Amino acid sequence: STQSTWAGAGVVQVCSAVQNQDFTVVEDYITGLKTFLYMRGRQDLASWDFQSPPVEPPRNHKKPKFGAFEQQRRQAHTAEVRLTDAARVPPLEPHIPVRDAVNVPPLSSIVGIALPRITNYNNLNNLEQVVALVNDDLCINCGKCYLTCNDSGYQAIRFNAETHLPLVTDDCTGCTLCASVCPVPECIQMVPRKVPYHPCRGYRDHQVMHSQ
């Protein structure tokens, strides 16, 4: 919704997001938007580019986070912690609350701020395509990417019935919808496509693609 506002939208319609979550998603949008405007008004964050800090990749346990798999992950994590030198872990920096008054900008201040970065399609290189890549170790097996891709995307994600891990197929178009709904930062990243993309433009194309 914020991306649409940056592109100049004065009104945002919430559709499939309600189906994927529930009506509480509307309150989440409002809270997130208020937080975003508040942080834009803080002088100490003037140089922030509104990107989350990099997430340290977890240990490669390759096990889902439910049932007996979760217990095995916890056991492996406990064994690793015992081998870790606690003295090398840097102490957390104390949180200092902001006590100065913050001049929160109005919503109209962010409408259309991305327009200078928007260009014509002919100026883009359609050979530079991306696809979604899921980090199995960060995945919490919520299924939001699978549900969203099947409901509003290109049905390019399969779901493993045993491990509950998503698998992105070659049908991925790089629309970034799955990354938008993923609740875990950097769990789904868009990476360059390594194989040529052949779009399926109808039933006849679907038959040809799956007969090869």
Short mmCIF file of C-alpha atoms in Angstrom, two decimals:
data_model
loop_
_atom_site.label_atom_id
_atom_site.label_comp_id
_atom_site.label_asym_id
_atom_site.label_seq_id
_atom_site.Cartn_x
_atom_site.Cartn_y
_atom_site.Cartn_z
CA SER A 1 0.00 0.00 0.00
CA THR A 2 2.88 2.38 0.76
CA GLN A 3 4.42 1.64 -2.63
CA SER A 4 1.18 2.65 -4.35
CA THR A 5 1.11 5.87 -2.35
CA TRP A 6 4.70 6.63 -3.37
CA ALA A 7 3.63 6.15 -6.98
CA GLY A 8 0.94 8.79 -6.58
CA ALA A 9 -2.14 6.89 -5.36
CA GLY A 10 -4.35 8.91 -3.04
CA VAL A 11 -6.60 5.92 -2.28
CA VAL A 12 -5.51 2.31 -1.71
CA GLN A 13 -7.85 -0.67 -2.04
CA VAL A 14 -7.24 -3.72 0.16
CA CYS A 15 -8.30 -6.96 -1.55
CA SER A 16 -6.51 -10.29 -1.26
CA ALA A 17 -4.57 -9.19 1.81
CA VAL A 18 -7.77 -9.52 3.85
CA GLN A 19 -8.26 -13.04 2.52
CA ASN A 20 -4.67 -14.00 3.25
CA GLN A 21 -4.88 -12.66 6.82
CA ASP A 22 -8.15 -11.10 8.04
CA PHE A 23 -9.55 -7.62 8.55
CA THR A 24 -6.88 -6.88 11.15
CA VAL A 25 -4.52 -6.29 8.23
CA VAL A 26 -6.21 -2.89 7.75
CA GLU A 27 -5.20 -1.86 11.26
CA ASP A 28 -1.70 -3.17 10.57
CA TYR A 29 -1.49 -0.91 7.51
CA ILE A 30 -2.64 2.10 9.51
CA THR A 31 -0.19 1.42 12.34
CA GLY A 32 2.68 0.86 9.91
CA LEU A 33 1.87 4.05 8.02
CA LYS A 34 1.76 6.09 11.24
CA THR A 35 5.12 4.63 12.26
CA PHE A 36 6.61 5.39 8.87
CA LEU A 37 5.48 9.04 8.99
CA TYR A 38 6.74 9.39 12.56
CA MET A 39 10.18 8.06 11.63
CA ARG A 40 10.34 10.42 8.64
CA GLY A 41 9.88 13.29 11.07
CA ARG A 42 12.77 12.31 13.35
CA GLN A 43 15.91 14.35 12.71
CA ASP A 44 18.19 11.59 13.99
CA LEU A 45 16.93 9.32 11.20
CA ALA A 46 17.40 11.83 8.38
CA SER A 47 20.08 9.69 6.72
CA TRP A 48 18.15 6.41 7.06
CA ASP A 49 17.14 4.88 3.72
CA PHE A 50 14.17 3.02 5.31
CA GLN A 51 15.81 -0.36 4.77
CA SER A 52 16.10 -2.97 7.51
CA PRO A 53 19.64 -3.91 8.57
CA PRO A 54 21.03 -7.12 7.06
CA VAL A 55 19.91 -10.30 8.78
CA GLU A 56 22.68 -12.64 9.87
CA PRO A 57 22.09 -16.00 8.14
CA PRO A 58 21.15 -18.75 10.61
CA ARG A 59 22.80 -22.10 10.97
CA ASN A 60 21.89 -24.51 8.21
CA HIS A 61 19.70 -27.01 10.07
CA LYS A 62 17.45 -27.76 7.08
CA LYS A 63 14.53 -28.76 9.29
CA PRO A 64 11.03 -27.25 9.51
CA LYS A 65 9.86 -25.36 12.58
CA PHE A 66 7.05 -27.60 13.78
CA GLY A 67 6.47 -30.96 15.46
CA ALA A 68 9.40 -33.30 15.93
CA PHE A 69 11.44 -31.24 13.46
CA GLU A 70 11.32 -28.25 15.80
CA GLN A 71 12.68 -30.32 18.69
CA GLN A 72 15.56 -31.49 16.51
CA ARG A 73 16.33 -27.88 15.55
CA ARG A 74 16.34 -26.82 19.20
CA GLN A 75 18.72 -29.64 20.11
CA ALA A 76 21.09 -28.69 17.29
CA HIS A 77 20.91 -25.01 18.29
CA THR A 78 21.62 -25.84 21.95
CA ALA A 79 24.68 -27.83 20.95
CA GLU A 80 25.97 -24.91 18.89
CA VAL A 81 25.42 -22.41 21.69
CA ARG A 82 27.45 -24.53 24.07
CA LEU A 83 30.36 -24.35 21.65
CA THR A 84 30.08 -20.59 21.20
CA ASP A 85 32.43 -18.32 23.12
CA ALA A 86 30.08 -15.93 24.96
CA ALA A 87 32.91 -13.40 25.35
CA ARG A 88 32.90 -12.79 21.59
CA VAL A 89 29.24 -11.74 21.56
CA PRO A 90 29.11 -7.90 21.60
CA PRO A 91 26.91 -6.34 24.29
CA LEU A 92 23.63 -4.76 23.23
CA GLU A 93 23.61 -0.99 22.94
CA PRO A 94 21.27 0.69 25.44
CA HIS A 95 18.06 2.08 24.00
CA ILE A 96 17.76 5.82 24.48
CA PRO A 97 14.17 7.04 24.03
CA VAL A 98 13.55 10.17 21.99
CA ARG A 99 12.20 12.91 24.25
CA ASP A 100 12.26 15.79 21.79
CA ALA A 101 9.06 16.76 20.02
CA VAL A 102 8.76 15.18 16.56
CA ASN A 103 7.17 17.12 13.73
CA VAL A 104 5.28 14.31 12.00
CA PRO A 105 4.76 15.10 8.30
CA PRO A 106 1.28 14.68 6.77
CA LEU A 107 0.31 11.76 4.58
CA SER A 108 0.23 14.03 1.54
CA SER A 109 4.01 14.51 1.87
CA ILE A 110 4.71 10.97 0.62
CA VAL A 111 2.15 10.83 -2.21
CA GLY A 112 4.09 10.60 -5.46
CA ILE A 113 7.58 10.85 -3.99
CA ALA A 114 8.71 7.94 -6.21
CA LEU A 115 7.52 9.49 -9.47
CA PRO A 116 11.00 10.84 -10.40
CA ARG A 117 12.28 7.25 -10.31
CA ILE A 118 9.53 5.85 -12.55
CA THR A 119 10.34 5.53 -16.25
CA ASN A 120 8.85 4.10 -19.43
CA TYR A 121 8.87 0.37 -20.06
CA ASN A 122 10.95 0.89 -23.20
CA ASN A 123 13.77 2.24 -21.04
CA LEU A 124 14.00 -1.02 -19.10
CA ASN A 125 15.97 -4.12 -20.01
CA ASN A 126 13.46 -6.97 -20.09
CA LEU A 127 16.31 -9.49 -20.11
CA GLU A 128 17.29 -8.54 -16.55
CA GLN A 129 14.69 -10.64 -14.73
CA VAL A 130 14.54 -11.89 -11.15
CA VAL A 131 12.89 -14.81 -9.36
CA ALA A 132 12.06 -15.49 -5.74
CA LEU A 133 14.49 -17.46 -3.57
CA VAL A 134 13.30 -18.79 -0.20
CA ASN A 135 15.76 -19.25 2.66
CA ASP A 136 14.67 -22.55 4.22
CA ASP A 137 16.35 -21.76 7.51
CA LEU A 138 14.54 -18.45 7.94
CA CYS A 139 11.19 -19.84 6.77
CA ILE A 140 8.63 -20.31 9.58
CA ASN A 141 6.36 -22.51 7.43
CA CYS A 142 3.41 -20.09 7.57
CA GLY A 143 2.37 -20.73 3.96
CA LYS A 144 1.58 -17.09 3.17
CA CYS A 145 3.79 -17.07 0.08
CA TYR A 146 2.13 -20.22 -1.27
CA LEU A 147 -1.39 -18.93 -0.60
CA THR A 148 -0.72 -15.51 -2.07
CA CYS A 149 1.01 -16.80 -5.19
CA ASN A 150 -1.85 -19.22 -5.89
CA ASP A 151 -4.54 -16.65 -5.18
CA SER A 152 -3.13 -13.48 -6.73
CA GLY A 153 0.07 -14.53 -8.49
CA TYR A 154 1.15 -17.08 -11.09
CA GLN A 155 0.81 -20.37 -9.14
CA ALA A 156 4.59 -20.66 -9.15
CA ILE A 157 5.07 -21.96 -5.59
CA ARG A 158 4.60 -25.54 -4.48
CA PHE A 159 4.26 -26.58 -0.86
CA ASN A 160 5.92 -29.68 0.56
CA ALA A 161 3.25 -31.61 2.47
CA GLU A 162 5.79 -33.13 4.88
CA THR A 163 8.21 -30.28 5.60
CA HIS A 164 5.84 -27.35 4.89
CA LEU A 165 8.64 -25.67 2.95
CA PRO A 166 7.79 -23.68 -0.21
CA LEU A 167 9.42 -24.47 -3.54
CA VAL A 168 9.56 -21.77 -6.21
CA THR A 169 9.21 -23.23 -9.71
CA ASP A 170 10.40 -21.88 -13.06
CA ASP A 171 6.93 -20.36 -13.56
CA CYS A 172 7.97 -17.53 -11.22
CA THR A 173 7.72 -14.15 -12.96
CA GLY A 174 9.50 -12.15 -10.26
CA CYS A 175 6.41 -10.15 -9.29
CA THR A 176 7.70 -9.92 -5.65
CA LEU A 177 4.22 -10.62 -4.25
CA CYS A 178 5.49 -13.48 -2.07
CA ALA A 179 8.30 -11.31 -0.68
CA SER A 180 5.77 -8.60 0.13
CA VAL A 181 3.62 -10.86 2.33
CA CYS A 182 6.45 -12.82 3.98
CA PRO A 183 6.58 -11.90 7.70
CA VAL A 184 10.29 -12.75 8.05
CA PRO A 185 12.80 -10.11 6.84
CA GLU A 186 15.04 -11.36 4.02
CA CYS A 187 13.51 -14.86 4.09
CA ILE A 188 12.45 -14.36 0.47
CA GLN A 189 14.87 -12.48 -1.74
CA MET A 190 14.70 -11.68 -5.42
CA VAL A 191 17.73 -13.02 -7.28
CA PRO A 192 18.68 -12.88 -11.00
CA ARG A 193 16.99 -15.49 -13.18
CA LYS A 194 19.50 -18.04 -14.50
CA VAL A 195 17.31 -19.69 -17.13
CA PRO A 196 15.34 -18.04 -19.97
CA TYR A 197 11.75 -17.24 -19.14
CA HIS A 198 9.04 -18.47 -21.51
CA PRO A 199 5.73 -16.94 -20.48
CA CYS A 200 2.62 -19.07 -20.73
CA ARG A 201 0.07 -16.98 -22.62
CA GLY A 202 -2.86 -19.39 -22.74
CA TYR A 203 -3.98 -22.98 -22.81
CA ARG A 204 -2.08 -23.80 -26.03
CA ASP A 205 1.20 -22.50 -24.59
CA HIS A 206 0.51 -24.47 -21.41
CA GLN A 207 0.19 -27.70 -23.44
CA VAL A 208 3.38 -27.03 -25.39
CA MET A 209 5.44 -26.16 -22.31
CA HIS A 210 4.41 -29.24 -20.35
CA SER A 211 4.80 -31.62 -23.31
CA GLN A 212 8.50 -30.81 -23.71
#
